[in-house]
Amino acid sequence: MKGDTDLERLERQAWRKFYDDGLFDIFLGTMLAMMPVASMIETWLPNELSRMAVLVAVYAGLVLAFTLLRRGIVRPRLGTIKPTRERRRKVHGTTLVLAGSVLLGLLVWAVTALRGAGNTDFVDYIPLVFLLNATVVFAAMAYLLDVPRFYAYGPLFGMSIVVLEYSRTLLDIKIPVFVAFGLPALIIVGVGVYKLVRFLRDYPVRDPGTAIHENG
Amino acid sequence: MKTGSEHPNPELDRLVHEPARLAILTNLYLVESADATWLLQQTGLTWGNLASHLGKLEEAGYVRVKKSFKGRKPQTTLSIAEAGREALLAYRRQMLDALQPLE
């Protein structure tokens, strides 16, 4: 469709509707809000393995809830499509970016564990690595999935740890962990809820026999 | 000299020229395939109208309709055929040519 500007625009509009439900935003915001829970689990559970198991279960539950909600809310309203090859290539690219981000996270964790907590030089830079990683990952997602608001989510995600850590180490101010993660999470969930309400209003489920469509 | 009753382009494909069928073809052009719910939402047609126009387009070889089962649920997958793709692009060219003098 190169050079076919109007058809490209129509394709983009049709594609973006699948991210207009706000569920992905709610999912991202909830993930961010769950981070303080991760630090709470550290104090409740005795060993690393049980902590990891609980965290994996919590995040797997979130992913499952997100998948079921999307299936129950979006599919009856928007239906399903198999996108163009170019669009599918971009979705695969997003998966690769996310996998790369997870690998980077594991690498940082491994390096930190190997070099030990005593190596403060490296540990000091972890919030910046997290900020950079989140910004790059969300920017790539925004570009590849064609959803511009994701550009703003990366810095929001990353700043939570930067503010939390550097306010303590550089300014000697202790910001509660629920505030540092909760505020950006609240913004992202708020955007998601707003979009979900609009989505439910704009795209009603149409059973066979329903009369004229109102959004056309 | 052309009169008002004269058709501007007698070679226009009447099957594509009809607004509902044009909407169906245009939307199917944007994806590799889709189900009827998506097409319904995109075009604003009723189920009855959609089925009727799809039948005509399928008969002309412009649209492919594949019926299958996902578990126990019937599923209809729609896609634009090569002939439909060519007809849509030809129609688009003809309309642009016809409207260009008005710009």
mmCIF file of C-alpha atoms in Angstrom:
data_model
loop_
_atom_site.group_PDB
_atom_site.id
_atom_site.type_symbol
_atom_site.label_atom_id
_atom_site.label_comp_id
_atom_site.label_asym_id
_atom_site.label_seq_id
_atom_site.Cartn_x
_atom_site.Cartn_y
_atom_site.Cartn_z
ATOM 1 C CA MET A 1 0.000 0.000 0.000
ATOM 2 C CA LYS A 2 2.987 2.289 -0.331
ATOM 3 C CA GLY A 3 2.055 5.720 -1.618
ATOM 4 C CA ASP A 4 -1.594 4.982 -1.072
ATOM 5 C CA THR A 5 -1.936 7.546 1.683
ATOM 6 C CA ASP A 6 -5.703 7.410 2.212
ATOM 7 C CA LEU A 7 -5.790 3.632 2.429
ATOM 8 C CA GLU A 8 -2.809 3.698 4.786
ATOM 9 C CA ARG A 9 -4.653 6.172 6.988
ATOM 10 C CA LEU A 10 -7.766 3.990 6.975
ATOM 11 C CA GLU A 11 -5.692 0.940 7.864
ATOM 12 C CA ARG A 12 -4.072 2.804 10.770
ATOM 13 C CA GLN A 13 -7.461 3.986 12.052
ATOM 14 C CA ALA A 14 -8.871 0.460 11.883
ATOM 15 C CA TRP A 15 -5.811 -0.956 13.665
ATOM 16 C CA ARG A 16 -5.782 1.637 16.457
ATOM 17 C CA LYS A 17 -9.345 0.767 17.422
ATOM 18 C CA PHE A 18 -7.974 -2.469 18.848
ATOM 19 C CA TYR A 19 -6.018 -0.418 21.427
ATOM 20 C CA ASP A 20 -8.870 1.982 22.152
ATOM 21 C CA ASP A 21 -10.412 -0.277 24.788
ATOM 22 C CA GLY A 22 -7.963 0.932 27.462
ATOM 23 C CA LEU A 23 -7.502 -2.577 28.860
ATOM 24 C CA PHE A 24 -3.820 -2.639 27.954
ATOM 25 C CA ASP A 25 -3.339 0.650 29.829
ATOM 26 C CA ILE A 26 -5.155 -0.738 32.874
ATOM 27 C CA PHE A 27 -2.971 -3.858 32.662
ATOM 28 C CA LEU A 28 0.249 -1.803 32.482
ATOM 29 C CA GLY A 29 -0.819 0.467 35.324
ATOM 30 C CA THR A 30 -1.760 -2.511 37.495
ATOM 31 C CA MET A 31 1.621 -4.110 36.780
ATOM 32 C CA LEU A 32 3.327 -0.939 37.962
ATOM 33 C CA ALA A 33 1.076 -0.742 41.023
ATOM 34 C CA MET A 34 1.996 -4.334 41.879
ATOM 35 C CA MET A 35 5.710 -3.459 42.210
ATOM 36 C CA PRO A 36 5.376 -2.298 45.840
ATOM 37 C CA VAL A 37 3.664 -5.628 46.518
ATOM 38 C CA ALA A 38 6.839 -7.304 45.258
ATOM 39 C CA SER A 39 8.876 -5.452 47.858
ATOM 40 C CA MET A 40 6.306 -6.330 50.555
ATOM 41 C CA ILE A 41 6.551 -10.005 49.634
ATOM 42 C CA GLU A 42 10.285 -9.810 50.379
ATOM 43 C CA THR A 43 9.491 -9.129 54.008
ATOM 44 C CA TRP A 44 6.731 -11.741 54.281
ATOM 45 C CA LEU A 45 8.332 -14.753 52.660
ATOM 46 C CA PRO A 46 11.514 -16.390 53.882
ATOM 47 C CA ASN A 47 13.319 -17.539 50.787
ATOM 48 C CA GLU A 48 14.025 -16.321 47.261
ATOM 49 C CA LEU A 49 12.286 -19.244 45.561
ATOM 50 C CA SER A 50 8.929 -18.811 47.315
ATOM 51 C CA ARG A 51 9.064 -15.043 46.664
ATOM 52 C CA MET A 52 9.717 -15.668 42.980
ATOM 53 C CA ALA A 53 6.877 -18.247 42.831
ATOM 54 C CA VAL A 54 4.380 -15.800 44.366
ATOM 55 C CA LEU A 55 5.462 -13.001 42.025
ATOM 56 C CA VAL A 56 5.218 -15.219 38.944
ATOM 57 C CA ALA A 57 1.750 -16.381 40.068
ATOM 58 C CA VAL A 58 0.579 -12.796 40.620
ATOM 59 C CA TYR A 59 1.821 -11.583 37.222
ATOM 60 C CA ALA A 60 0.527 -14.715 35.460
ATOM 61 C CA GLY A 61 -2.872 -14.013 37.046
ATOM 62 C CA LEU A 62 -2.732 -10.451 35.718
ATOM 63 C CA VAL A 63 -1.892 -11.637 32.204
ATOM 64 C CA LEU A 64 -4.713 -14.208 32.352
ATOM 65 C CA ALA A 65 -7.224 -11.603 33.564
ATOM 66 C CA PHE A 66 -6.117 -9.213 30.817
ATOM 67 C CA THR A 67 -6.461 -11.898 28.132
ATOM 68 C CA LEU A 68 -9.924 -12.981 29.324
ATOM 69 C CA LEU A 69 -11.152 -9.394 29.635
ATOM 70 C CA ARG A 70 -9.968 -8.553 26.133
ATOM 71 C CA ARG A 71 -11.648 -11.656 24.787
ATOM 72 C CA GLY A 72 -14.883 -10.842 26.595
ATOM 73 C CA ILE A 73 -14.984 -7.101 25.878
ATOM 74 C CA VAL A 74 -13.147 -6.393 22.634
ATOM 75 C CA ARG A 75 -13.931 -9.442 20.500
ATOM 76 C CA PRO A 76 -17.750 -9.188 20.612
ATOM 77 C CA ARG A 77 -17.525 -5.479 19.806
ATOM 78 C CA LEU A 78 -14.741 -5.187 17.241
ATOM 79 C CA GLY A 79 -14.520 -8.758 15.988
ATOM 80 C CA THR A 80 -11.208 -10.229 14.924
ATOM 81 C CA ILE A 81 -8.842 -9.539 12.069
ATOM 82 C CA LYS A 82 -5.696 -10.990 10.627
ATOM 83 C CA PRO A 83 -3.664 -7.839 9.975
ATOM 84 C CA THR A 84 -1.525 -7.202 6.919
ATOM 85 C CA ARG A 85 1.897 -8.849 6.746
ATOM 86 C CA GLU A 86 3.599 -5.511 7.477
ATOM 87 C CA ARG A 87 1.470 -5.014 10.589
ATOM 88 C CA ARG A 88 2.159 -8.573 11.787
ATOM 89 C CA ARG A 89 5.884 -7.991 11.301
ATOM 90 C CA LYS A 90 5.647 -4.968 13.591
ATOM 91 C CA VAL A 91 3.759 -6.960 16.245
ATOM 92 C CA HIS A 92 6.510 -9.604 16.138
ATOM 93 C CA GLY A 93 9.023 -6.766 16.505
ATOM 94 C CA THR A 94 7.235 -5.670 19.687
ATOM 95 C CA THR A 95 7.533 -9.194 21.072
ATOM 96 C CA LEU A 96 11.269 -9.143 20.336
ATOM 97 C CA VAL A 97 11.690 -5.775 22.056
ATOM 98 C CA LEU A 98 9.853 -7.052 25.139
ATOM 99 C CA ALA A 99 11.943 -10.240 25.181
ATOM 100 C CA GLY A 100 15.107 -8.110 24.888
ATOM 101 C CA SER A 101 13.942 -5.990 27.803
ATOM 102 C CA VAL A 102 13.364 -9.068 29.970
ATOM 103 C CA LEU A 103 16.837 -10.353 29.029
ATOM 104 C CA LEU A 104 18.359 -7.010 29.986
ATOM 105 C CA GLY A 105 16.527 -7.183 33.318
ATOM 106 C CA LEU A 106 17.881 -10.668 33.952
ATOM 107 C CA LEU A 107 21.367 -9.515 32.977
ATOM 108 C CA VAL A 108 21.227 -6.595 35.408
ATOM 109 C CA TRP A 109 19.949 -8.928 38.129
ATOM 110 C CA ALA A 110 22.703 -11.483 37.393
ATOM 111 C CA VAL A 111 25.463 -8.857 37.336
ATOM 112 C CA THR A 112 24.182 -7.368 40.578
ATOM 113 C CA ALA A 113 24.064 -10.784 42.225
ATOM 114 C CA LEU A 114 27.523 -11.777 40.965
ATOM 115 C CA ARG A 115 29.264 -8.546 41.864
ATOM 116 C CA GLY A 116 27.470 -8.368 45.187
ATOM 117 C CA ALA A 117 25.603 -5.634 46.921
ATOM 118 C CA GLY A 118 28.892 -4.196 48.122
ATOM 119 C CA ASN A 119 29.616 -2.797 44.681
ATOM 120 C CA THR A 120 27.696 0.398 45.183
ATOM 121 C CA ASP A 121 28.948 2.062 41.976
ATOM 122 C CA PHE A 122 26.962 -0.295 39.811
ATOM 123 C CA VAL A 123 23.894 -0.470 42.057
ATOM 124 C CA ASP A 124 23.704 3.333 41.971
ATOM 125 C CA TYR A 125 23.101 3.248 38.232
ATOM 126 C CA ILE A 126 20.349 0.610 38.262
ATOM 127 C CA PRO A 127 17.474 3.165 38.425
ATOM 128 C CA LEU A 128 18.932 4.947 35.374
ATOM 129 C CA VAL A 129 19.218 1.628 33.523
ATOM 130 C CA PHE A 130 15.600 0.916 34.437
ATOM 131 C CA LEU A 131 14.499 4.376 33.216
ATOM 132 C CA LEU A 132 16.399 3.992 29.945
ATOM 133 C CA ASN A 133 15.074 0.479 29.411
ATOM 134 C CA ALA A 134 11.453 1.472 30.094
ATOM 135 C CA THR A 135 11.699 4.544 27.853
ATOM 136 C CA VAL A 136 13.202 2.592 24.944
ATOM 137 C CA VAL A 137 10.792 -0.349 25.306
ATOM 138 C CA PHE A 138 7.665 1.801 25.454
ATOM 139 C CA ALA A 139 8.883 4.045 22.624
ATOM 140 C CA ALA A 140 9.436 0.943 20.498
ATOM 141 C CA MET A 141 5.977 -0.347 21.432
ATOM 142 C CA ALA A 142 4.399 3.018 20.596
ATOM 143 C CA TYR A 143 6.132 3.078 17.231
ATOM 144 C CA LEU A 144 5.616 -0.570 16.293
ATOM 145 C CA LEU A 145 2.041 -0.862 17.554
ATOM 146 C CA ASP A 146 1.191 2.636 16.287
ATOM 147 C CA VAL A 147 -0.215 3.778 19.641
ATOM 148 C CA PRO A 148 1.311 7.228 20.393
ATOM 149 C CA ARG A 149 0.255 7.423 24.060
ATOM 150 C CA PHE A 150 2.690 4.604 24.901
ATOM 151 C CA TYR A 151 5.546 7.086 24.339
ATOM 152 C CA ALA A 152 4.564 8.755 27.623
ATOM 153 C CA TYR A 153 4.322 5.503 29.586
ATOM 154 C CA GLY A 154 8.041 4.626 29.432
ATOM 155 C CA PRO A 155 9.273 7.699 31.351
ATOM 156 C CA LEU A 156 6.330 7.321 33.772
ATOM 157 C CA PHE A 157 7.353 3.721 34.472
ATOM 158 C CA GLY A 158 11.062 4.513 34.728
ATOM 159 C CA MET A 159 10.745 7.663 36.812
ATOM 160 C CA SER A 160 9.045 5.755 39.626
ATOM 161 C CA ILE A 161 12.274 3.940 40.557
ATOM 162 C CA VAL A 162 14.485 6.959 39.793
ATOM 163 C CA VAL A 163 12.432 9.193 42.116
ATOM 164 C CA LEU A 164 12.228 6.510 44.793
ATOM 165 C CA GLU A 165 15.959 5.703 44.853
ATOM 166 C CA TYR A 166 17.614 9.061 44.159
ATOM 167 C CA SER A 167 15.337 11.009 46.516
ATOM 168 C CA ARG A 168 16.619 8.697 49.257
ATOM 169 C CA THR A 169 20.307 8.552 48.292
ATOM 170 C CA LEU A 170 20.844 12.095 46.963
ATOM 171 C CA LEU A 171 18.292 14.208 48.830
ATOM 172 C CA ASP A 172 17.804 12.069 51.910
ATOM 173 C CA ILE A 173 14.022 12.185 51.466
ATOM 174 C CA LYS A 174 12.146 8.943 51.949
ATOM 175 C CA ILE A 175 9.205 8.798 49.542
ATOM 176 C CA PRO A 176 6.831 5.927 50.390
ATOM 177 C CA VAL A 177 7.102 3.128 47.870
ATOM 178 C CA PHE A 178 3.316 3.177 47.328
ATOM 179 C CA VAL A 179 3.478 6.842 46.330
ATOM 180 C CA ALA A 180 6.461 6.440 43.983
ATOM 181 C CA PHE A 181 4.804 3.604 42.078
ATOM 182 C CA GLY A 182 1.181 4.406 42.853
ATOM 183 C CA LEU A 183 1.066 7.879 41.299
ATOM 184 C CA PRO A 184 2.273 6.936 37.810
ATOM 185 C CA ALA A 185 0.206 3.737 38.037
ATOM 186 C CA LEU A 186 -2.859 5.802 38.885
ATOM 187 C CA ILE A 187 -2.289 8.052 35.853
ATOM 188 C CA ILE A 188 -1.934 5.072 33.490
ATOM 189 C CA VAL A 189 -4.930 3.209 34.970
ATOM 190 C CA GLY A 190 -6.926 6.471 34.826
ATOM 191 C CA VAL A 191 -6.214 6.820 31.094
ATOM 192 C CA GLY A 192 -7.209 3.164 30.647
ATOM 193 C CA VAL A 193 -10.505 3.521 32.550
ATOM 194 C CA TYR A 194 -11.369 6.688 30.591
ATOM 195 C CA LYS A 195 -10.691 4.915 27.309
ATOM 196 C CA LEU A 196 -12.594 1.793 28.397
ATOM 197 C CA VAL A 197 -15.702 3.813 29.275
ATOM 198 C CA ARG A 198 -15.575 5.562 25.899
ATOM 199 C CA PHE A 199 -14.951 2.268 24.140
ATOM 200 C CA LEU A 200 -17.984 0.611 25.761
ATOM 201 C CA ARG A 201 -20.102 3.622 24.837
ATOM 202 C CA ASP A 202 -18.861 3.899 21.248
ATOM 203 C CA TYR A 203 -18.829 0.210 20.335
ATOM 204 C CA PRO A 204 -21.916 -1.595 21.551
ATOM 205 C CA VAL A 205 -22.292 -5.334 20.946
ATOM 206 C CA ARG A 206 -24.477 -5.798 17.885
ATOM 207 C CA ASP A 207 -26.518 -8.943 17.799
ATOM 208 C CA PRO A 208 -27.886 -10.237 14.502
ATOM 209 C CA GLY A 209 -30.903 -8.167 13.599
ATOM 210 C CA THR A 210 -29.717 -4.930 15.239
ATOM 211 C CA ALA A 211 -30.595 -1.887 13.171
ATOM 212 C CA ILE A 212 -28.393 0.877 11.825
ATOM 213 C CA HIS A 213 -24.883 1.313 13.210
ATOM 214 C CA GLU A 214 -24.294 4.651 14.874
ATOM 215 C CA ASN A 215 -20.514 5.066 14.646
ATOM 216 C CA GLY A 216 -20.063 4.715 10.925
ATOM 217 C CA MET B 1 -21.114 18.185 -25.604
ATOM 218 C CA LYS B 2 -22.108 16.161 -22.539
ATOM 219 C CA THR B 3 -25.606 16.457 -21.172
ATOM 220 C CA GLY B 4 -26.560 16.275 -17.492
ATOM 221 C CA SER B 5 -28.057 12.806 -17.833
ATOM 222 C CA GLU B 6 -24.940 11.337 -19.372
ATOM 223 C CA HIS B 7 -22.957 9.062 -17.005
ATOM 224 C CA PRO B 8 -19.489 10.554 -16.363
ATOM 225 C CA ASN B 9 -17.798 7.194 -16.716
ATOM 226 C CA PRO B 10 -19.777 4.375 -18.282
ATOM 227 C CA GLU B 11 -16.960 1.927 -17.547
ATOM 228 C CA LEU B 12 -17.400 2.197 -13.773
ATOM 229 C CA ASP B 13 -17.830 -1.194 -12.131
ATOM 230 C CA ARG B 14 -21.397 -0.968 -10.806
ATOM 231 C CA LEU B 15 -20.719 -3.776 -8.366
ATOM 232 C CA VAL B 16 -18.000 -1.712 -6.663
ATOM 233 C CA HIS B 17 -19.760 1.636 -7.153
ATOM 234 C CA GLU B 18 -22.563 0.782 -4.693
ATOM 235 C CA PRO B 19 -21.615 2.476 -1.343
ATOM 236 C CA ALA B 20 -22.125 -0.554 0.922
ATOM 237 C CA ARG B 21 -20.127 -2.865 -1.322
ATOM 238 C CA LEU B 22 -17.444 -0.200 -1.737
ATOM 239 C CA ALA B 23 -17.179 -0.002 2.067
ATOM 240 C CA ILE B 24 -16.917 -3.789 2.339
ATOM 241 C CA LEU B 25 -14.203 -4.027 -0.311
ATOM 242 C CA THR B 26 -12.247 -1.071 1.070
ATOM 243 C CA ASN B 27 -12.256 -2.492 4.575
ATOM 244 C CA LEU B 28 -11.268 -5.965 3.463
ATOM 245 C CA TYR B 29 -8.455 -4.372 1.455
ATOM 246 C CA LEU B 30 -6.987 -3.073 4.739
ATOM 247 C CA VAL B 31 -6.532 -6.501 6.342
ATOM 248 C CA GLU B 32 -5.539 -9.986 5.320
ATOM 249 C CA SER B 33 -8.809 -11.407 6.645
ATOM 250 C CA ALA B 34 -11.521 -10.528 9.146
ATOM 251 C CA ASP B 35 -14.700 -11.870 10.662
ATOM 252 C CA ALA B 36 -18.184 -10.533 10.012
ATOM 253 C CA THR B 37 -18.342 -8.677 13.347
ATOM 254 C CA TRP B 38 -15.373 -6.521 12.377
ATOM 255 C CA LEU B 39 -16.826 -5.763 8.973
ATOM 256 C CA LEU B 40 -20.184 -4.951 10.502
ATOM 257 C CA GLN B 41 -18.586 -2.530 12.947
ATOM 258 C CA GLN B 42 -16.438 -0.915 10.259
ATOM 259 C CA THR B 43 -19.153 -0.475 7.639
ATOM 260 C CA GLY B 44 -22.150 0.344 9.815
ATOM 261 C CA LEU B 45 -24.368 -2.048 7.874
ATOM 262 C CA THR B 46 -27.021 -4.304 9.362
ATOM 263 C CA TRP B 47 -26.396 -8.049 9.462
ATOM 264 C CA GLY B 48 -28.964 -8.587 6.708
ATOM 265 C CA ASN B 49 -27.479 -5.956 4.393
ATOM 266 C CA LEU B 50 -23.971 -7.199 5.023
ATOM 267 C CA ALA B 51 -24.915 -10.777 4.181
ATOM 268 C CA SER B 52 -26.732 -9.694 1.029
ATOM 269 C CA HIS B 53 -23.857 -7.550 -0.301
ATOM 270 C CA LEU B 54 -21.279 -10.154 0.648
ATOM 271 C CA GLY B 55 -23.241 -12.708 -1.357
ATOM 272 C CA LYS B 56 -23.060 -10.509 -4.458
ATOM 273 C CA LEU B 57 -19.358 -9.828 -4.005
ATOM 274 C CA GLU B 58 -18.634 -13.500 -3.432
ATOM 275 C CA GLU B 59 -20.619 -14.427 -6.537
ATOM 276 C CA ALA B 60 -18.524 -11.987 -8.575
ATOM 277 C CA GLY B 61 -15.329 -13.528 -7.200
ATOM 278 C CA TYR B 62 -14.353 -10.292 -5.412
ATOM 279 C CA VAL B 63 -14.565 -11.664 -1.870
ATOM 280 C CA ARG B 64 -13.688 -15.040 -0.370
ATOM 281 C CA VAL B 65 -15.931 -16.396 2.382
ATOM 282 C CA LYS B 66 -14.524 -19.270 4.397
ATOM 283 C CA LYS B 67 -16.752 -21.055 6.880
ATOM 284 C CA SER B 68 -15.195 -23.150 9.608
ATOM 285 C CA PHE B 69 -15.648 -24.234 13.211
ATOM 286 C CA LYS B 70 -13.589 -23.091 16.168
ATOM 287 C CA GLY B 71 -14.402 -25.728 18.724
ATOM 288 C CA ARG B 72 -18.166 -25.970 18.388
ATOM 289 C CA LYS B 73 -18.674 -22.362 17.307
ATOM 290 C CA PRO B 74 -19.141 -21.583 13.616
ATOM 291 C CA GLN B 75 -16.731 -19.008 12.274
ATOM 292 C CA THR B 76 -16.823 -17.033 9.038
ATOM 293 C CA THR B 77 -13.588 -15.595 7.709
ATOM 294 C CA LEU B 78 -13.765 -12.972 4.989
ATOM 295 C CA SER B 79 -10.999 -11.772 2.723
ATOM 296 C CA ILE B 80 -10.677 -9.813 -0.486
ATOM 297 C CA ALA B 81 -9.843 -11.887 -3.560
ATOM 298 C CA GLU B 82 -7.286 -10.776 -6.134
ATOM 299 C CA ALA B 83 -10.103 -9.863 -8.555
ATOM 300 C CA GLY B 84 -11.716 -7.737 -5.837
ATOM 301 C CA ARG B 85 -8.428 -6.024 -5.089
ATOM 302 C CA GLU B 86 -7.908 -5.181 -8.759
ATOM 303 C CA ALA B 87 -11.519 -4.032 -9.173
ATOM 304 C CA LEU B 88 -11.240 -1.741 -6.142
ATOM 305 C CA LEU B 89 -7.973 -0.173 -7.313
ATOM 306 C CA ALA B 90 -9.321 0.264 -10.857
ATOM 307 C CA TYR B 91 -12.459 1.899 -9.461
ATOM 308 C CA ARG B 92 -10.344 4.212 -7.312
ATOM 309 C CA ARG B 93 -8.275 5.274 -10.320
ATOM 310 C CA GLN B 94 -11.411 5.894 -12.391
ATOM 311 C CA MET B 95 -13.013 8.006 -9.680
ATOM 312 C CA LEU B 96 -9.839 10.039 -9.142
ATOM 313 C CA ASP B 97 -9.614 10.664 -12.903
ATOM 314 C CA ALA B 98 -13.282 11.604 -13.054
ATOM 315 C CA LEU B 99 -13.086 14.001 -10.106
ATOM 316 C CA GLN B 100 -9.709 15.554 -10.924
ATOM 317 C CA PRO B 101 -11.166 18.275 -13.222
ATOM 318 C CA LEU B 102 -13.199 19.552 -10.264
ATOM 319 C CA GLU B 103 -10.100 20.343 -8.184
#
